[in-house]
């Protein structure tokens, strides 16, 4: 794919005139299909009938290359002309930088990867800004069953739509993920077997940088997360995380490691300053957590920040930087080292509500005992163990969350 992008950019030369709709002219398209070997068929013949190609928009292979070059910053459109980006000229001479620019550009290419037409709208394409980073996190550092990637995309996209035929939509979403994987294979970013997909070493490095994860030999933070006011047992987790991650990413890690369901708002507090996502549900001065790295708010061993999950139940956690270590070769971060205590049920009413739940479940004669057993989804109160912490299960949850 790098060669096609390089050849296309060189073909653009000093500039090429576009049609009024901003597409390549048909004469240019014909030349490029042959030059770049896009696999498109111009004026296809079906049976005895020839279907004349009326626009370059009908050539998906060529359109993919054109849009890829735009997204990678190699070319741009100015006043009806396609022009090379002068600042991008060094990329064409550096295969490594060109590859990484091409890989990074994929996240901005939903329309080219999943073109719309009058009868089909890709749910994967519509929600690609959410699906793409989630797929990369899932793939980062290990082979993943292709079926899991299809399921992940469906879980992200499907809740946003009412569907007359969910099974058909699911099949099309699966096909879109397969199409995306084929493009990644073509780029040299993914290796596919019959059942699994794995990032290539170059893609692992690119994803590591995009996530702010530490490379071997770089600093790694050991943090302890403790749920305030929890007791008998104290609920805590010890994690190894990269200081370069955003605190928005830290939220994802904390939810998975603690066992929360991520159905509620959250906030970080650092020295009286609030960080989080803007929300119409509050009237607070909140800084953007996606633009703040962990190293900016945890600056030295012993430093602390507060994390609040669910602003109604108000589950407050203390996060302490215990130690600064060195990232090891072959270890994927974040890593869950240890912990204790089961995560409380969502919507139980905060620490006070959780303590009441435990009291009621421990007393078979309590008036609310049977009601609370049903509310907690238990077959019996004996199934509830506040001290239960399954380290390996928690690690799997963290790995699934990326």
Coordinates of N, CA and C in Angstrom, one line a residue, residues 59-271:
X59 N -15.5 3.5 -8.3 CA -14.3 2.7 -8.3 C -13.8 2.6 -6.9
X60 N -14.2 1.7 -6.1 CA -13.9 1.7 -4.6 C -12.4 1.5 -4.4
X61 N -11.7 0.7 -5.2 CA -10.3 0.5 -5.0 C -9.5 1.8 -5.2
X62 N -9.8 2.5 -6.2 CA -9.1 3.8 -6.5 C -9.5 4.8 -5.4
X63 N -10.8 4.9 -5.1 CA -11.2 5.9 -4.1 C -10.5 5.6 -2.7
X64 N -10.3 4.4 -2.4 CA -9.6 4.1 -1.1 C -8.2 4.7 -1.1
X65 N -7.5 4.6 -2.2 CA -6.1 5.1 -2.3 C -6.2 6.7 -2.3
X66 N -7.1 7.3 -3.0 CA -7.2 8.7 -3.0 C -7.5 9.3 -1.6
X67 N -8.5 8.7 -1.0 CA -8.9 9.1 0.4 C -7.8 8.8 1.4
X68 N -7.1 7.8 1.2 CA -6.0 7.4 2.1 C -4.8 8.5 2.0
X69 N -4.5 8.9 0.8 CA -3.5 9.9 0.6 C -3.9 11.2 1.2
X70 N -5.2 11.5 1.1 CA -5.7 12.8 1.8 C -5.6 12.6 3.3
X71 N -6.0 11.5 3.8 CA -6.0 11.3 5.3 C -4.6 11.3 5.9
X72 N -3.7 10.8 5.1 CA -2.3 10.7 5.5 C -1.6 12.0 5.3
X73 N -2.3 13.0 4.8 CA -1.7 14.4 4.6 C -0.7 14.4 3.4
X74 N -0.8 13.5 2.5 CA 0.1 13.6 1.3 C -0.4 14.5 0.2
X75 N -1.8 14.6 0.1 CA -2.4 15.5 -0.9 C -3.5 16.2 -0.2
X76 N -4.0 17.3 -0.9 CA -5.2 18.0 -0.4 C -5.9 18.6 -1.6
X77 N -7.1 19.0 -1.3 CA -7.9 19.7 -2.3 C -8.0 21.2 -2.1
X78 N -7.6 22.0 -3.1 CA -7.6 23.4 -3.0 C -8.3 24.0 -4.3
X79 N -9.4 24.6 -4.1 CA -10.1 25.3 -5.3 C -10.3 24.4 -6.5
X80 N -10.8 23.2 -6.2 CA -11.1 22.3 -7.3 C -9.9 21.6 -7.9
X81 N -8.8 21.6 -7.2 CA -7.6 20.9 -7.7 C -7.0 20.0 -6.6
X82 N -6.5 18.9 -7.0 CA -5.8 18.0 -6.1 C -4.3 18.4 -6.1
X83 N -3.8 18.7 -5.0 CA -2.4 19.2 -4.9 C -1.6 18.4 -3.9
X84 N -0.3 18.3 -4.1 CA 0.6 17.6 -3.2 C 0.8 18.6 -2.0
X85 N 1.0 18.0 -0.8 CA 1.3 18.7 0.4 C 2.8 18.8 0.5
X86 N 3.4 20.0 0.4 CA 4.8 20.1 0.3 C 5.5 19.6 1.6
X87 N 4.9 19.9 2.7 CA 5.5 19.4 4.0 C 5.6 17.9 4.1
X88 N 4.8 17.2 3.3 CA 4.8 15.8 3.4 C 5.8 15.1 2.5
X89 N 6.5 15.9 1.7 CA 7.5 15.3 0.8 C 8.5 14.4 1.5
X90 N 9.0 14.7 2.7 CA 10.0 13.8 3.3 C 9.4 12.5 3.6
X91 N 8.1 12.4 3.8 CA 7.4 11.1 4.1 C 7.6 10.1 2.9
X92 N 7.6 10.7 1.7 CA 7.7 9.8 0.5 C 9.1 9.2 0.4
X93 N 10.1 9.8 1.1 CA 11.4 9.2 1.0 C 11.8 8.4 2.2
X94 N 10.9 8.3 3.2 CA 11.1 7.5 4.4 C 10.0 6.5 4.6
X95 N 10.3 5.2 4.3 CA 9.3 4.2 4.3 C 8.7 4.0 5.6
X96 N 9.5 4.1 6.7 CA 8.9 3.9 8.0 C 7.9 5.0 8.4
X97 N 8.3 6.2 8.1 CA 7.4 7.3 8.5 C 6.1 7.3 7.6
X98 N 6.3 6.9 6.3 CA 5.2 6.8 5.4 C 4.2 5.7 5.9
X99 N 4.8 4.6 6.3 CA 3.9 3.5 6.8 C 3.1 4.0 8.0
X100 N 3.8 4.6 9.0 CA 3.1 5.0 10.2 C 2.0 6.1 9.9
X101 N 2.3 7.0 9.0 CA 1.3 8.0 8.6 C 0.1 7.3 8.0
X102 N 0.4 6.3 7.2 CA -0.7 5.5 6.5 C -1.5 4.8 7.5
X103 N -0.9 4.2 8.5 CA -1.6 3.4 9.6 C -2.4 4.4 10.4
X104 N -1.8 5.5 10.8 CA -2.6 6.5 11.7 C -3.8 7.0 10.9
X105 N -3.6 7.2 9.6 CA -4.7 7.8 8.8 C -6.0 7.0 8.8
X106 N -5.8 5.7 9.0 CA -7.0 4.8 8.9 C -8.1 5.2 9.8
X107 N -7.8 5.7 10.9 CA -8.8 6.1 11.9 C -9.7 7.3 11.4
X108 N -9.3 7.9 10.3 CA -10.0 9.1 9.7 C -10.7 8.7 8.4
X109 N -10.8 7.4 8.1 CA -11.2 7.0 6.8 C -12.5 6.2 6.7
X110 N -13.4 6.5 7.6 CA -14.7 5.6 7.7 C -15.4 5.7 6.3
X111 N -15.5 6.8 5.7 CA -16.3 6.9 4.5 C -15.7 6.1 3.3
X112 N -14.4 6.1 3.3 CA -13.7 5.4 2.2 C -13.6 3.9 2.5
X113 N -13.5 3.5 3.7 CA -13.5 2.1 4.1 C -14.9 1.5 4.0
X114 N -15.9 2.3 4.3 CA -17.3 1.8 4.4 C -18.2 2.7 3.6
X115 N -18.1 2.7 2.3 CA -18.8 3.7 1.5 C -20.3 3.5 1.6
X116 N -21.1 4.6 1.6 CA -22.5 4.5 1.7 C -23.1 4.4 0.3
X117 N -24.3 3.8 0.3 CA -25.1 3.8 -0.9 C -26.6 3.9 -0.5
X118 N -27.5 3.9 -1.5 CA -28.9 4.2 -1.2 C -29.6 3.1 -0.4
X119 N -29.1 1.8 -0.4 CA -29.7 0.8 0.3 C -29.0 0.2 1.5
X120 N -27.8 0.7 1.8 CA -27.0 0.2 2.9 C -26.2 1.3 3.6
X121 N -26.3 1.3 4.9 CA -25.5 2.2 5.7 C -24.7 1.3 6.7
X122 N -23.4 1.4 6.7 CA -22.6 0.6 7.5 C -22.6 1.1 9.0
X123 N -23.1 0.3 9.9 CA -23.1 0.6 11.3 C -21.6 0.8 11.8
X124 N -20.7 -0.1 11.3 CA -19.3 0.0 11.6 C -18.8 1.4 11.2
X125 N -19.1 1.8 9.9 CA -18.7 3.1 9.4 C -19.3 4.2 10.2
X126 N -20.5 4.1 10.6 CA -21.2 5.2 11.3 C -20.5 5.4 12.7
X127 N -20.1 4.4 13.3 CA -19.5 4.4 14.7 C -18.0 4.2 14.7
X128 N -17.4 4.4 13.6 CA -16.0 4.0 13.4 C -15.0 4.8 14.4
X129 N -15.4 6.0 14.7 CA -14.5 6.8 15.7 C -14.5 6.1 17.0
X130 N -15.5 5.3 17.4 CA -15.5 4.6 18.6 C -14.9 3.2 18.4
X131 N -15.2 2.6 17.3 CA -14.8 1.2 17.1 C -13.3 1.0 16.8
X132 N -12.8 2.0 16.0 CA -11.4 1.8 15.6 C -10.4 1.8 16.8
X133 N -10.5 2.8 17.8 CA -9.5 2.7 18.9 C -9.8 1.5 19.8
X134 N -11.1 1.1 19.9 CA -11.4 -0.1 20.7 C -10.8 -1.4 20.1
X135 N -10.8 -1.5 18.7 CA -10.2 -2.6 18.0 C -8.7 -2.6 18.3
X136 N -8.1 -1.5 18.2 CA -6.6 -1.4 18.4 C -6.2 -1.8 19.8
X137 N -7.0 -1.4 20.8 CA -6.7 -1.7 22.1 C -6.8 -3.2 22.3
X138 N -7.9 -3.8 21.7 CA -8.1 -5.3 21.9 C -7.0 -6.0 21.2
X139 N -6.5 -5.6 20.1 CA -5.4 -6.3 19.3 C -4.0 -6.0 19.9
X140 N -3.9 -5.0 20.7 CA -2.5 -4.6 21.1 C -1.8 -5.6 21.9
X141 N -0.8 -6.2 21.4 CA 0.1 -7.1 22.1 C -0.2 -8.5 22.1
X142 N -1.3 -9.0 21.4 CA -1.6 -10.4 21.4 C -2.6 -10.8 20.3
X143 N -2.6 -12.0 19.8 CA -3.5 -12.5 18.8 C -4.9 -12.5 19.4
X144 N -5.9 -12.2 18.6 CA -7.3 -12.1 19.1 C -8.2 -12.9 18.1
X145 N -9.1 -13.7 18.5 CA -10.0 -14.3 17.6 C -10.8 -13.3 16.8
X146 N -10.9 -13.5 15.5 CA -11.6 -12.6 14.6 C -13.0 -12.4 15.1
X147 N -13.6 -13.5 15.6 CA -15.0 -13.5 16.1 C -15.1 -12.5 17.2
X148 N -14.1 -12.4 18.0 CA -14.1 -11.4 19.2 C -14.1 -10.0 18.6
X149 N -13.4 -9.7 17.6 CA -13.4 -8.4 17.0 C -14.7 -8.0 16.4
X150 N -15.3 -9.0 15.7 CA -16.7 -8.7 15.2 C -17.7 -8.4 16.3
X151 N -17.6 -9.2 17.3 CA -18.5 -9.0 18.5 C -18.3 -7.7 19.1
X152 N -17.0 -7.3 19.3 CA -16.7 -6.0 19.9 C -17.3 -4.8 19.1
X153 N -17.1 -4.9 17.8 CA -17.7 -3.8 16.9 C -19.2 -3.8 17.0
X154 N -19.8 -4.9 17.0 CA -21.3 -5.0 17.2 C -21.8 -4.5 18.5
X155 N -21.1 -4.8 19.6 CA -21.5 -4.3 20.9 C -21.4 -2.8 21.0
X156 N -20.4 -2.2 20.3 CA -20.3 -0.8 20.3 C -21.3 -0.1 19.5
X157 N -21.6 -0.6 18.2 CA -22.4 0.1 17.3 C -23.9 -0.2 17.5
X158 N -24.3 -1.4 17.8 CA -25.7 -1.8 17.7 C -26.6 -1.0 18.7
X159 N -26.2 -0.6 19.9 CA -27.1 0.0 20.8 C -27.6 1.4 20.3
X160 N -27.0 2.0 19.3 CA -27.4 3.3 18.9 C -28.5 3.3 17.8
X161 N -28.9 2.1 17.4 CA -29.9 2.0 16.3 C -31.0 1.0 16.5
X162 N -32.2 1.4 16.0 CA -33.3 0.5 15.9 C -33.3 -0.2 14.6
X163 N -33.3 -1.5 14.6 CA -33.1 -2.3 13.4 C -34.3 -3.2 13.1
X164 N -34.8 -3.1 11.8 CA -35.8 -4.0 11.4 C -35.3 -5.5 11.3
X165 N -34.1 -5.6 10.9 CA -33.6 -7.0 10.7 C -32.2 -7.0 11.3
X166 N -32.1 -7.2 12.6 CA -30.8 -7.2 13.3 C -29.8 -8.3 12.8
X167 N -30.4 -9.4 12.4 CA -29.5 -10.5 11.9 C -28.8 -10.1 10.6
X168 N -29.5 -9.4 9.7 CA -28.9 -9.0 8.5 C -27.9 -7.9 8.8
X169 N -28.2 -6.9 9.7 CA -27.3 -5.9 10.0 C -26.0 -6.5 10.7
X170 N -26.2 -7.5 11.5 CA -25.1 -8.1 12.1 C -24.2 -8.8 11.0
X171 N -24.7 -9.4 10.1 CA -23.9 -10.0 9.0 C -23.1 -9.0 8.2
X172 N -23.8 -7.8 8.0 CA -23.1 -6.8 7.2 C -22.0 -6.1 8.1
X173 N -22.2 -6.0 9.4 CA -21.2 -5.5 10.3 C -20.0 -6.4 10.3
X174 N -20.3 -7.7 10.4 CA -19.2 -8.7 10.4 C -18.4 -8.6 9.1
X175 N -19.1 -8.4 8.0 CA -18.4 -8.3 6.7 C -17.5 -7.0 6.7
X176 N -18.0 -5.9 7.3 CA -17.2 -4.7 7.3 C -15.9 -4.9 8.1
X177 N -16.0 -5.6 9.3 CA -14.8 -5.9 10.0 C -13.8 -6.7 9.2
X178 N -14.4 -7.7 8.5 CA -13.5 -8.5 7.7 C -12.8 -7.7 6.6
X179 N -13.6 -6.7 6.0 CA -13.0 -5.8 5.0 C -11.9 -5.0 5.6
X180 N -12.2 -4.5 6.8 CA -11.1 -3.7 7.5 C -9.9 -4.5 7.7
X181 N -10.0 -5.7 8.2 CA -8.9 -6.6 8.4 C -8.1 -6.8 7.2
X182 N -8.8 -7.0 6.0 CA -8.2 -7.2 4.8 C -7.3 -6.0 4.4
X183 N -7.8 -4.8 4.7 CA -7.1 -3.6 4.4 C -5.8 -3.5 5.3
X184 N -6.0 -3.9 6.5 CA -4.8 -3.9 7.5 C -3.8 -4.9 7.0
X185 N -4.2 -6.1 6.5 CA -3.3 -7.1 6.0 C -2.5 -6.5 4.8
X186 N -3.3 -5.8 4.0 CA -2.7 -5.2 2.8 C -1.6 -4.2 3.1
X187 N -1.9 -3.4 4.2 CA -0.9 -2.4 4.7 C 0.3 -3.1 5.4
X188 N 0.1 -4.3 5.8 CA 1.2 -4.9 6.6 C 1.1 -4.6 8.1
X189 N -0.2 -4.4 8.6 CA -0.4 -4.0 10.0 C -0.9 -5.2 10.8
X190 N -1.5 -6.2 10.1 CA -2.1 -7.3 10.7 C -1.7 -8.6 10.0
X191 N -1.6 -9.7 10.8 CA -1.4 -11.0 10.3 C -2.6 -11.8 10.6
X192 N -3.2 -12.5 9.6 CA -4.4 -13.3 9.8 C -4.2 -14.7 9.7
X193 N -4.8 -15.5 10.6 CA -4.9 -17.0 10.4 C -6.3 -17.3 10.1
X194 N -6.7 -18.5 10.1 CA -8.1 -18.8 9.8 C -9.0 -18.3 10.9
X195 N -8.5 -18.2 12.1 CA -9.4 -17.8 13.2 C -8.9 -16.5 14.0
X196 N -7.7 -16.1 13.9 CA -7.2 -15.0 14.7 C -6.5 -13.9 13.9
X197 N -6.5 -12.7 14.5 CA -5.8 -11.6 13.9 C -4.8 -11.1 14.9
X198 N -3.6 -10.7 14.5 CA -2.6 -10.2 15.4 C -1.9 -9.0 14.7
X199 N -1.5 -8.0 15.5 CA -0.8 -6.8 14.9 C 0.6 -7.3 14.6
X200 N 1.2 -6.7 13.5 CA 2.6 -6.9 13.2 C 3.4 -6.1 14.2
X201 N 4.7 -6.4 14.3 CA 5.6 -5.6 15.2 C 5.5 -4.1 14.9
X202 N 5.5 -3.7 13.7 CA 5.4 -2.3 13.4 C 4.1 -1.7 13.9
X203 N 3.0 -2.4 13.7 CA 1.7 -1.9 14.2 C 1.7 -1.9 15.7
X204 N 2.3 -2.9 16.4 CA 2.3 -2.9 17.9 C 3.0 -1.6 18.3
X205 N 4.1 -1.3 17.7 CA 4.9 0.0 18.1 C 4.0 1.2 17.9
X206 N 3.3 1.2 16.7 CA 2.5 2.4 16.4 C 1.4 2.5 17.4
X207 N 0.7 1.4 17.8 CA -0.4 1.5 18.7 C 0.1 1.8 20.1
X208 N 1.3 1.3 20.5 CA 1.9 1.6 21.8 C 2.1 3.2 21.9
X209 N 2.6 3.8 20.8 CA 2.8 5.2 20.9 C 1.5 6.0 20.9
X210 N 0.5 5.5 20.2 CA -0.8 6.2 20.2 C -1.5 6.1 21.5
X211 N -1.3 5.0 22.2 CA -1.9 4.8 23.5 C -1.1 5.5 24.7
X212 N 0.1 5.9 24.3 CA 1.0 6.5 25.4 C 1.6 5.4 26.2
X213 N 1.6 4.1 25.8 CA 2.2 3.0 26.6 C 3.7 3.1 26.5
X214 N 4.3 2.6 27.6 CA 5.7 2.6 27.8 C 6.4 1.5 26.9
X215 N 7.5 1.8 26.3 CA 8.3 0.8 25.6 C 9.3 0.2 26.6
X216 N 9.8 -1.0 26.3 CA 10.8 -1.6 27.2 C 11.9 -0.6 27.6
X217 N 12.2 -0.5 28.9 CA 13.3 0.4 29.4 C 12.8 1.7 29.8
X218 N 11.5 2.1 29.5 CA 11.0 3.3 29.9 C 10.3 3.2 31.2
X219 N 10.0 4.4 31.9 CA 9.4 4.3 33.2 C 8.0 3.7 33.2
X220 N 7.7 3.0 34.2 CA 6.3 2.5 34.4 C 5.9 2.8 35.8
X221 N 4.6 3.2 36.0 CA 4.1 3.5 37.3 C 3.5 2.3 38.0
X222 N 3.8 2.1 39.3 CA 3.1 1.2 40.1 C 2.1 2.0 41.0
X223 N 0.8 1.8 40.8 CA -0.2 2.6 41.6 C -1.0 1.6 42.4
X224 N -1.5 2.1 43.5 CA -2.5 1.4 44.3 C -3.8 2.2 44.3
X225 N -4.9 1.5 44.0 CA -6.2 2.1 44.0 C -7.0 1.5 45.1
X226 N -7.5 2.4 46.0 CA -8.2 1.9 47.2 C -9.6 2.6 47.2
X227 N -10.7 1.8 47.4 CA -12.0 2.4 47.5 C -12.2 2.9 48.9
X228 N -12.4 4.2 49.0 CA -12.5 4.9 50.3 C -13.7 4.3 51.2
X229 N -13.4 4.2 52.5 CA -14.4 3.8 53.5 C -14.7 2.3 53.4
X230 N -14.1 1.6 52.4 CA -14.3 0.1 52.4 C -13.6 -0.6 53.5
X231 N -14.2 -1.7 54.0 CA -13.6 -2.4 55.2 C -14.1 -3.8 55.2
X232 N -13.3 -4.6 55.8 CA -13.6 -6.0 56.1 C -14.1 -6.8 54.8
X233 N -13.4 -6.8 53.7 CA -12.0 -6.3 53.5 C -12.0 -4.9 52.9
X234 N -10.8 -4.3 53.0 CA -10.6 -3.1 52.2 C -10.5 -3.5 50.8
X235 N -11.2 -2.7 49.9 CA -11.2 -3.1 48.4 C -10.1 -2.3 47.7
X236 N -9.1 -3.0 47.2 CA -8.0 -2.3 46.5 C -7.5 -3.1 45.4
X237 N -6.8 -2.4 44.5 CA -6.1 -3.0 43.3 C -4.7 -2.4 43.2
X238 N -3.7 -3.2 42.8 CA -2.4 -2.7 42.5 C -2.2 -2.9 41.0
X239 N -1.7 -1.8 40.3 CA -1.6 -1.8 38.9 C -0.3 -1.3 38.4
X240 N 0.2 -1.8 37.3 CA 1.3 -1.2 36.6 C 0.8 -0.5 35.3
X241 N 1.0 0.8 35.2 CA 0.5 1.6 34.1 C 1.5 2.5 33.6
X242 N 1.4 2.9 32.3 CA 2.3 3.8 31.7 C 2.0 5.2 32.0
X243 N 3.0 6.0 32.4 CA 2.8 7.4 32.8 C 2.3 8.3 31.6
X244 N 2.5 7.8 30.4 CA 2.2 8.6 29.2 C 0.7 8.5 28.8
X245 N -0.1 7.6 29.4 CA -1.5 7.4 29.1 C -2.3 8.7 29.5
X246 N -3.4 8.9 28.9 CA -4.3 10.0 29.4 C -5.0 9.5 30.6
X247 N -5.5 10.4 31.4 CA -6.3 10.0 32.5 C -7.7 9.5 32.1
X248 N -8.1 9.9 30.9 CA -9.3 9.2 30.3 C -9.1 7.7 30.1
X249 N -7.9 7.4 29.6 CA -7.5 6.0 29.5 C -7.4 5.3 30.8
X250 N -6.9 6.1 31.8 CA -6.8 5.5 33.2 C -8.2 5.2 33.7
X251 N -9.2 6.0 33.4 CA -10.6 5.6 33.8 C -11.0 4.3 33.2
X252 N -10.7 4.0 31.9 CA -11.0 2.7 31.4 C -10.3 1.6 32.1
X253 N -9.1 1.8 32.5 CA -8.3 0.8 33.2 C -8.9 0.5 34.6
X254 N -9.2 1.6 35.3 CA -9.8 1.5 36.6 C -11.1 0.8 36.6
X255 N -12.0 1.1 35.7 CA -13.3 0.4 35.6 C -13.1 -1.1 35.5
X256 N -12.2 -1.5 34.6 CA -12.0 -2.9 34.3 C -11.3 -3.6 35.6
X257 N -10.3 -3.0 36.2 CA -9.6 -3.6 37.3 C -10.5 -3.7 38.5
X258 N -11.3 -2.7 38.8 CA -12.1 -2.7 40.0 C -13.3 -3.6 39.8
X259 N -13.9 -3.6 38.6 CA -15.1 -4.4 38.3 C -16.3 -3.6 38.1
X260 N -16.2 -2.3 37.9 CA -17.4 -1.4 37.6 C -17.9 -1.7 36.2
X261 N -19.1 -1.3 35.9 CA -19.7 -1.6 34.6 C -19.6 -0.4 33.7
X262 N -19.0 0.7 34.1 CA -18.9 1.9 33.3 C -20.2 2.4 32.7
X263 N -21.2 2.5 33.6 CA -22.5 3.0 33.2 C -22.8 4.4 33.7
X264 N -21.8 5.0 34.4 CA -22.0 6.3 35.1 C -20.9 7.3 34.8
X265 N -21.2 8.5 35.2 CA -20.2 9.6 35.0 C -19.1 9.4 36.1
X266 N -18.0 10.1 35.8 CA -16.8 10.0 36.7 C -16.1 11.3 36.7
X267 N -15.2 11.4 37.7 CA -14.4 12.6 37.8 C -13.0 12.3 38.5
X268 N -12.0 13.0 38.1 CA -10.7 12.9 38.8 C -10.5 14.3 39.5
X269 N -10.0 14.2 40.7 CA -9.7 15.5 41.4 C -8.2 15.5 41.8
X270 N -7.5 16.5 41.3 CA -6.1 16.7 41.6 C -5.9 18.1 42.2
X271 N -5.5 18.1 43.5 CA -5.3 19.4 44.1 C -6.4 20.4 43.9

